[in-house]
Tab-separated table of C-alpha atoms and ligand atoms in Angstrom:
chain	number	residue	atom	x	y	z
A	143	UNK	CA	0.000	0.000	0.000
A	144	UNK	CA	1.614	3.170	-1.461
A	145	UNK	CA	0.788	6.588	0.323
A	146	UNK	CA	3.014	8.939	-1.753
A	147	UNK	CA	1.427	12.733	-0.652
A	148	UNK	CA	2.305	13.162	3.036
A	149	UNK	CA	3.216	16.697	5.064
A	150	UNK	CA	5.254	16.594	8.219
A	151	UNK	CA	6.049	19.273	10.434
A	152	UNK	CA	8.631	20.329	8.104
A	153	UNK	CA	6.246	21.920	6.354
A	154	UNK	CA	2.730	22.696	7.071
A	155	UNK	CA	2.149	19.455	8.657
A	156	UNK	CA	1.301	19.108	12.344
A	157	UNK	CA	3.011	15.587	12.979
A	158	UNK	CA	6.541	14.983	13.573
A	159	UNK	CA	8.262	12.957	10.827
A	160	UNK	CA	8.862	9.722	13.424
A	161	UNK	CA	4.820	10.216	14.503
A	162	UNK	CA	3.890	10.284	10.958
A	163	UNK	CA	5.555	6.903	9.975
A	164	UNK	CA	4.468	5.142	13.175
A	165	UNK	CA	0.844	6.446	12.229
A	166	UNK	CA	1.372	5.023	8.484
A	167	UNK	CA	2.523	1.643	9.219
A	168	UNK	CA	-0.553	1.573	12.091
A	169	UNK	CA	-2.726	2.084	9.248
A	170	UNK	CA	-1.023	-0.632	7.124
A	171	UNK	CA	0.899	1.950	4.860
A	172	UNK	CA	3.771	0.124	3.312
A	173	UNK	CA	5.598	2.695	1.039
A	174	UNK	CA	5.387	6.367	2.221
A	175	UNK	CA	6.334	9.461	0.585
A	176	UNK	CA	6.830	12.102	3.137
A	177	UNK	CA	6.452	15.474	0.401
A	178	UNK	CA	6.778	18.546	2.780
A	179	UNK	CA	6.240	21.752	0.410
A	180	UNK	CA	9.612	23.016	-1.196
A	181	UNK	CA	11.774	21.288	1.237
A	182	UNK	CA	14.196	18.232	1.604
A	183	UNK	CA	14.669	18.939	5.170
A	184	UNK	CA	13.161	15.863	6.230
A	185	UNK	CA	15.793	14.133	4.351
A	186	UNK	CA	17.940	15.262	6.116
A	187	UNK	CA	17.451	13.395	9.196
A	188	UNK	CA	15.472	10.387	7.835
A	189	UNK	CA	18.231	7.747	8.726
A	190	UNK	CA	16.846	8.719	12.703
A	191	UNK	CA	13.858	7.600	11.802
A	192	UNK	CA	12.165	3.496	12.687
A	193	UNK	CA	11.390	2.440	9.062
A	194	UNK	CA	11.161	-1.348	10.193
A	195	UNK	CA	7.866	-1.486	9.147
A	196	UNK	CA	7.362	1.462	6.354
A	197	UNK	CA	9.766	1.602	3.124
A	198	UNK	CA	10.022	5.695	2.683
A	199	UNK	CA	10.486	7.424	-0.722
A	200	UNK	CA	12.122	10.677	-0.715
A	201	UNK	CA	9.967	13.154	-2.485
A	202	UNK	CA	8.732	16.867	-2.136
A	203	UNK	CA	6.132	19.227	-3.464
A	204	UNK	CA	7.459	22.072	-5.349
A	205	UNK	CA	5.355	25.175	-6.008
A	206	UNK	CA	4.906	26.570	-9.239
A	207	UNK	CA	2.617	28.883	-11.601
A	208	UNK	CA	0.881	28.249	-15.032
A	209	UNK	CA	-1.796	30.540	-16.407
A	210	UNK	CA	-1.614	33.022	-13.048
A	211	UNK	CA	-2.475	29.241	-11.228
A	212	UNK	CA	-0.441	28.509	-8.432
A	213	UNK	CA	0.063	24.498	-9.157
A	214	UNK	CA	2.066	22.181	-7.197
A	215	UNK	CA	4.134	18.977	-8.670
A	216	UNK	CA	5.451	16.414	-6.313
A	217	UNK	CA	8.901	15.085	-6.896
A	218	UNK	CA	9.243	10.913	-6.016
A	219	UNK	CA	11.952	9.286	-4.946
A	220	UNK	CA	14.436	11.700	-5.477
A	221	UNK	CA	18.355	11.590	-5.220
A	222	UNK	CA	18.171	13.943	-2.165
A	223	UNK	CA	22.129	14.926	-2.420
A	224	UNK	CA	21.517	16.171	-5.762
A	225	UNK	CA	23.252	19.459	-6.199
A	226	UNK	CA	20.275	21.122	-8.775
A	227	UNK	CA	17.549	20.342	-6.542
A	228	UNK	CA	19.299	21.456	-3.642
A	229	UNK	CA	19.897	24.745	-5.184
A	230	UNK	CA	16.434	24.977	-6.701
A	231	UNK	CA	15.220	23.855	-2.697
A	232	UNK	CA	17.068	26.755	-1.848
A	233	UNK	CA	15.549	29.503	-4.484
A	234	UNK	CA	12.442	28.265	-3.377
A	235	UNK	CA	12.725	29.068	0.412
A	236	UNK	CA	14.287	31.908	-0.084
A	237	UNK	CA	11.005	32.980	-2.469
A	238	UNK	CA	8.708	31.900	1.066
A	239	UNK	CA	10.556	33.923	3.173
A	240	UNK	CA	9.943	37.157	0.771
A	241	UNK	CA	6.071	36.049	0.349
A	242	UNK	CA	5.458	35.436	4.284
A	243	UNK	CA	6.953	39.515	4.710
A	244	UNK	CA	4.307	40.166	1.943
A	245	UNK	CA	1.716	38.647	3.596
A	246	UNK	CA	2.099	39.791	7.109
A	247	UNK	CA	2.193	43.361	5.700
A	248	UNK	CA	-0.816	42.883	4.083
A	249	UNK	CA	-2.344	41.398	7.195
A	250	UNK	CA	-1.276	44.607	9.504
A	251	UNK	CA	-2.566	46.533	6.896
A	252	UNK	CA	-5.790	45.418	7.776
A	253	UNK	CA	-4.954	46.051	11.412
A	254	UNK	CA	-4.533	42.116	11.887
A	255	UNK	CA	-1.375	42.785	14.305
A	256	UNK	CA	2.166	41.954	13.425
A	257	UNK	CA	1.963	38.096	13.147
A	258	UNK	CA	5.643	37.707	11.654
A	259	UNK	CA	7.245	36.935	14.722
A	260	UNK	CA	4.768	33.990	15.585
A	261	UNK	CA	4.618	32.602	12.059
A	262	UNK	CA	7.968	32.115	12.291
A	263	UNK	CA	8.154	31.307	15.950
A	264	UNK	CA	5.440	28.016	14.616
A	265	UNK	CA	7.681	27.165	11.403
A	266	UNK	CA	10.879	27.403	13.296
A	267	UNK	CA	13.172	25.763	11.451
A	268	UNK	CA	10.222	24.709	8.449
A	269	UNK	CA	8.895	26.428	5.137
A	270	UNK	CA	6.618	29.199	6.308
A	271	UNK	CA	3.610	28.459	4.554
A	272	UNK	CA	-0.127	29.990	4.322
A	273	UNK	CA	-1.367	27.802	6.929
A	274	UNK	CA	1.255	29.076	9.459
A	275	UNK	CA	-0.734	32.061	9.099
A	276	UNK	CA	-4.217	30.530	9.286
A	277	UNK	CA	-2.938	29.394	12.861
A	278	UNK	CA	-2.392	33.125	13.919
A	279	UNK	CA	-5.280	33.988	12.443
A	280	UNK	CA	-7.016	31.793	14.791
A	281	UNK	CA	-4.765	32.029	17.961
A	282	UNK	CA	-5.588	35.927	17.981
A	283	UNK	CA	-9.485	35.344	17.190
A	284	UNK	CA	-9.655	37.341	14.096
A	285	UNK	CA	-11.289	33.872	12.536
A	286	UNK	CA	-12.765	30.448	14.219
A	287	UNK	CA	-10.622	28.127	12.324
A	288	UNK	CA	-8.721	27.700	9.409
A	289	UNK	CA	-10.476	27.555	6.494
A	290	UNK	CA	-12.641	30.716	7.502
A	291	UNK	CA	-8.570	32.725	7.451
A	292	UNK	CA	-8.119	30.819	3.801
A	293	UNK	CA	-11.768	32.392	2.982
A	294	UNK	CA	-11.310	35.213	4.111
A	295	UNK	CA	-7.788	36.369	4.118
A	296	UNK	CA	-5.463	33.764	2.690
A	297	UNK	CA	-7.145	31.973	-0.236
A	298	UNK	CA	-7.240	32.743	-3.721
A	299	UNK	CA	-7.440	36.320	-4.487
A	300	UNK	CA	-7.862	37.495	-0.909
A	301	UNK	CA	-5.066	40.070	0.686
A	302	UNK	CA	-2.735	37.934	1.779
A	303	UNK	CA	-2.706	35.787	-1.281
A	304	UNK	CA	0.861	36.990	-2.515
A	305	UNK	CA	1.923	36.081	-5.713
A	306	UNK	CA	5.071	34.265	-5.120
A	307	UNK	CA	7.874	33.999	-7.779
A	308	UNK	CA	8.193	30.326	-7.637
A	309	UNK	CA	10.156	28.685	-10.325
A	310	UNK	CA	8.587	27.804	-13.689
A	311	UNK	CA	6.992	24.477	-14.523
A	312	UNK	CA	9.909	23.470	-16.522
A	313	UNK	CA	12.556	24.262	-14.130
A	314	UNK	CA	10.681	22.545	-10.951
A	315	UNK	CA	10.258	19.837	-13.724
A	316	UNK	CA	13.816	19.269	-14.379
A	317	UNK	CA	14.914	19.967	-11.045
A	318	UNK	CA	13.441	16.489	-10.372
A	319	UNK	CA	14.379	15.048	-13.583
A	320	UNK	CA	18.096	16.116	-13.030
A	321	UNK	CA	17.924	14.268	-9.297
A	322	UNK	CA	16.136	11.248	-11.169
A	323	UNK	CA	13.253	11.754	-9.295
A	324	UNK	CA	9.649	11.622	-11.047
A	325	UNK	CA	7.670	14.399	-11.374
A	326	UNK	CA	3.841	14.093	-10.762
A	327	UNK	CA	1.542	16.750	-11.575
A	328	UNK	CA	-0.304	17.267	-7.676
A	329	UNK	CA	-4.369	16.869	-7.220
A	330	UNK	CA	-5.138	17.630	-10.716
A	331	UNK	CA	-8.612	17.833	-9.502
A	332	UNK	CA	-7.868	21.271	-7.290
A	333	UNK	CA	-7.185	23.638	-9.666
A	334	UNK	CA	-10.558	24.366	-10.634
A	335	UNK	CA	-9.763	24.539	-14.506
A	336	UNK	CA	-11.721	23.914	-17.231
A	337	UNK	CA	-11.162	20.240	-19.141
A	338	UNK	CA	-9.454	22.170	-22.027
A	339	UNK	CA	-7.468	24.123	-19.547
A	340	UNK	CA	-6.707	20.820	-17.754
A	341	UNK	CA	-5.609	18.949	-21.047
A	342	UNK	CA	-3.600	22.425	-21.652
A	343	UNK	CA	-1.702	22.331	-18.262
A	344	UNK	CA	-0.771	18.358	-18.448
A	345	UNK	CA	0.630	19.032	-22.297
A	346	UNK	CA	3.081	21.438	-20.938
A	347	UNK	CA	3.779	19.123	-17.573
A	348	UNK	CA	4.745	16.680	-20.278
A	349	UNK	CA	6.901	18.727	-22.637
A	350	UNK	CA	8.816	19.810	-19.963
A	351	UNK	CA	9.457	15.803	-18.782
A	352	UNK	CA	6.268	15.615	-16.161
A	353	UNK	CA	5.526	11.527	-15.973
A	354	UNK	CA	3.113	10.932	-13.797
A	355	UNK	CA	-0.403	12.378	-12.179
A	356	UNK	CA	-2.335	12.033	-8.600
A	357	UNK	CA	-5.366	9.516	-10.029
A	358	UNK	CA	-5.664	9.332	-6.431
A	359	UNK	CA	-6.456	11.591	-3.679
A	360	UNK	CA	-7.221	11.323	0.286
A	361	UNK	CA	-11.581	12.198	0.212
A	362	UNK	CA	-11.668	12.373	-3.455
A	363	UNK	CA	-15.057	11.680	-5.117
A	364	UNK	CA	-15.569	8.984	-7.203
A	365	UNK	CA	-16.273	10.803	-10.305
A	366	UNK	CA	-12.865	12.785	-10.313
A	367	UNK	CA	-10.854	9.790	-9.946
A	368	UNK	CA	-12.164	8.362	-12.832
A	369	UNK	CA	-12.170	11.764	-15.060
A	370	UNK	CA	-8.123	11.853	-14.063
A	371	UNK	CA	-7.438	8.316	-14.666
A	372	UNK	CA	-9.042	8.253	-18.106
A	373	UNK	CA	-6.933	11.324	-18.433
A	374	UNK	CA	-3.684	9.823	-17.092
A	375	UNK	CA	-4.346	6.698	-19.736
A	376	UNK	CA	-5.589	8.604	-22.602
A	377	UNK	CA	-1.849	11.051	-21.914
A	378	UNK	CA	-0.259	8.003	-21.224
A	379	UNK	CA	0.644	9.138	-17.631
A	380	UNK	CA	1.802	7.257	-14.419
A	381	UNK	CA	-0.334	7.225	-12.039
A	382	UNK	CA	0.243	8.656	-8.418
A	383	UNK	CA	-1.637	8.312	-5.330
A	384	UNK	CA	-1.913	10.007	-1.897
A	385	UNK	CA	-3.572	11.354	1.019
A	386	UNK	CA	-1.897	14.568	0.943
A	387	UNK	CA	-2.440	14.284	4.947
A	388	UNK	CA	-1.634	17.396	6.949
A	389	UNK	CA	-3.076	16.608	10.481
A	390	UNK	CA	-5.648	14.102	11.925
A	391	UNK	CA	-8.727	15.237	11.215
A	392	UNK	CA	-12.213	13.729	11.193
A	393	UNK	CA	-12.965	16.091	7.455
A	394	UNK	CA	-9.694	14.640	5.883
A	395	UNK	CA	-8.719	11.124	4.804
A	396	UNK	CA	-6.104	9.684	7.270
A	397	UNK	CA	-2.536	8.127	5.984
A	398	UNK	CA	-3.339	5.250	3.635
A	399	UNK	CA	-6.945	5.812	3.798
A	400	UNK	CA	-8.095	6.482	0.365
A	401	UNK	CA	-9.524	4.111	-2.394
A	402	UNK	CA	-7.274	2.182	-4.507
A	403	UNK	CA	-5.603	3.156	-8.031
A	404	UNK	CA	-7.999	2.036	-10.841
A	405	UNK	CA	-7.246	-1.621	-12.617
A	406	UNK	CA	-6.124	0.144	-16.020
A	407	UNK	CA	-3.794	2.787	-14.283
A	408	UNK	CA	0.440	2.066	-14.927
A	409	UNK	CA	1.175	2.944	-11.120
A	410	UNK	CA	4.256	5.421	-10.976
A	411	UNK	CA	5.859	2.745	-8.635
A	412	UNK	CA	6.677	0.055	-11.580
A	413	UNK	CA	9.796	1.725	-12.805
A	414	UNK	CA	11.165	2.113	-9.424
A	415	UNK	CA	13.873	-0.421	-7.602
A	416	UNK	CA	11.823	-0.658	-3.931
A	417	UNK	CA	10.579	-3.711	-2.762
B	16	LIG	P1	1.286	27.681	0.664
B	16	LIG	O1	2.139	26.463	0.539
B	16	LIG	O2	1.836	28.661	1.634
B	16	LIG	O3	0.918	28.298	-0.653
B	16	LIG	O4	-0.077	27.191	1.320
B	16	LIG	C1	-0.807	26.181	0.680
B	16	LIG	C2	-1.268	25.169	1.696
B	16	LIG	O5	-2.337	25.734	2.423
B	16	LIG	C3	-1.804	23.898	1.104
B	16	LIG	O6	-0.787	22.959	0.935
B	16	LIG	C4	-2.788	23.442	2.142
B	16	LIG	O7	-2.101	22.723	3.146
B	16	LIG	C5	-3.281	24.737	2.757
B	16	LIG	N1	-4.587	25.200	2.256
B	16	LIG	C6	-4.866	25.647	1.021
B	16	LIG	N2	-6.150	26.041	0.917
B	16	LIG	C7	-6.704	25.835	2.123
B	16	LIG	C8	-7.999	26.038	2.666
B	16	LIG	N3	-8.994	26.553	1.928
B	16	LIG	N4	-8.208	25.712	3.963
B	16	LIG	C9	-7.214	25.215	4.716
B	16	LIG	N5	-5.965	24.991	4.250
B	16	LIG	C10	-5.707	25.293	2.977
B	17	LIG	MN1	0.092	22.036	2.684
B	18	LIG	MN1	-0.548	20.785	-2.821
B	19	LIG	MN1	0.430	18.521	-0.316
C-alpha cells in the first residue's frame, strides 16, 4: 500500500516525521512518501527515523505557476544529495521567506497585528507556509478556524494571497528530472480549470518531462478519480496516489486511507527499484 502525498512538520504538517511513519505503518501503509512543500529537510534526518515497518520514498512538493495558477508537482523518490535540486530547494525558500513579509504586511494593513514573529516562531526551522498564518489567524481570534482565514484572508485572491515567484513548470520539472526523481503533476482535480485548460496544463507538464499524475487523492469523489485516470491513460501518464495528509482530522482522509488506483492505471511505482 503506497501513500506517496504526506506533510510533516517540516512543512505545514502538524506531525513529527517519526509520529507520521508510526501512524502510516498503524494504518497498514507500506511505502510512504513524506512530500513537505519546497523542502528536503526531512531528508535530512530520515536515517533517525524506525522504518522497520514502512519503506520511505524521498519526495517533495514544489510550487509553481501556469496561467496566473499557483500548481504544485510532487517530486518521487528523489536523489536527495543532488546538487540542482538542492539549489532549486534553496531559491524556493528563499522565495517563502519574501512572500510570508508580503503577507504579514498585508495582514497589519488590515490592522490584523504583526503576526511575523509567531509565524515564524510556529515554522521554526520549516517552510513558512499559508497555513502558518491561518494558525495566527485563529490564535488571535480574528477567525474560528482555518479555512474561515483561507476564505477570508489567505485563499485565492484574498489580501494575503501573494503572488510568489516560484520557479517555472519546466525548471521545478527538471529539477526532479536532473535528481532522477519523477515528477507528478499534484491533485489535478484542485485547480478548478476547465477540461481544455486541464488537457492544456498536463501538455506542458509533459513537454517539460512531467511523468506521472495524482489519479488518487485522500476524500476524493468517485467521479474525479475516474475523469483523471481516463486522463492519465488517454496522456499516457503514471499514475500517483496520496492522502496529501496534513493533520488528523475527522474532514480529511487519514494516511493510507483512500480508495485504490484504478485496474487500467500504470502505477508510478513500476519503474522504481523498492521492494
Ligand atoms: P502555501 O504552501 O503557503 O501556498 O499554502 C498552501 C497550503 O495551504 C496547502 O498545501 C494546504 O495545506 C493549505 N490550504 C490551502 N487552501 C486551504 C484552505 N482553503 N483551507 C485550509 N488549508 C488550505
Ligand atoms: Mn500544505
Ligand atoms: Mn498541494
Ligand atoms: Mn500537499
Amino acid at each position: 500500500m503506497y501513500d506517496l502525498h504526506s506533510h510533516s512538520t517540516h512543512s505545514d504538517g502538524e506531525l513529527s516525521p517519526g509520529e507520521l511513519c508510526d501512524r502510516a505503518a498503524r494504518n497498514g501503509v507500506s511505502h510512504l512518501a513524506i512530500t513537505d512543500h519546497d523542502t528536503l529537510g526531512v531528508h535530512a534526518m530520515s536515517n533517525e527515523l524506525d522504518t522497520t515497518d514502512i519503506t520511505l520514498i524521498a519526495g517533495l512538493e514544489l510550487s509553481t505557476q501556469w496561467g496566473g495558477r499557483g500548481i504544485h508537482v510532487v517530486g518521487l523518490d528523489v536523489d536527495v544529495s543532488n546538487v540542482s535540486l538542492q539549489l532549486g530547494v534553496a531559491s524556493q525558500q528563499e522565495q517563502r521567506t519574501l512572500r510570508a513579509v508580503k503577507i504579514a504586511h498585508r495582514l497589519a494593513a488590515l490592522g490584523l497585528g504583526d503576526s511575523l514573529p509567531r509565524v515564524r516562531e510556529m515554522a521554526a526551522s520549516a517552510a513558512i507556509g499559508r497555513p502558518h498564518f491561518a494558525r495566527y489567524l485563529v490564535e488571535t481570534g480574528a477567525v474560528g478556524n482555518s479555512a474561515q482565514a483561507f476564505k477570508k484572508y489567505l485563499g485565492n485572491g484574498k489580501p494575503g494571497d501573494i503572488r510568489a515567484d516560484w520557479a517555472s513548470l519546466q525548471t521545478v520539472t527538471n529539477w526532479i528530472a536532473e535528481s532522477g526523481g519523477t515528477a507528478v503533476l499534484a491533485h489535478p482535480g484542485h485547480y478548478r480549470l476547465t477540461r481544455t485548460k486541464l488537457i492544456a496544463l498536463i501538455e506542458e507538464f509533459k513537454e517539460a518531462g512531467g511523468k506521472g499524475i495524482e489519479v488518487v487523492r485522500g476524500n476524493q469523489d468517485r467521479a474525479t478519480t475516474q475523469r483523471i485516470a481516463r486522463i492519465a491513460n488517454d496522456m499516457e501518464l503514471l499514475a500517483s496516489c496520496g492522502s496529501d495528509f496534513h493533520r488528523p482530522h475527522r474532514s480529511w482522509s487519514d494516511l493510507g486511507r483512500f480508495s485504490p488506483l484504478p485496474p487500467d492505471c500504470v502505477p508510478v511505482w513500476t519503474e522504481w527499484q523498492h521492494n
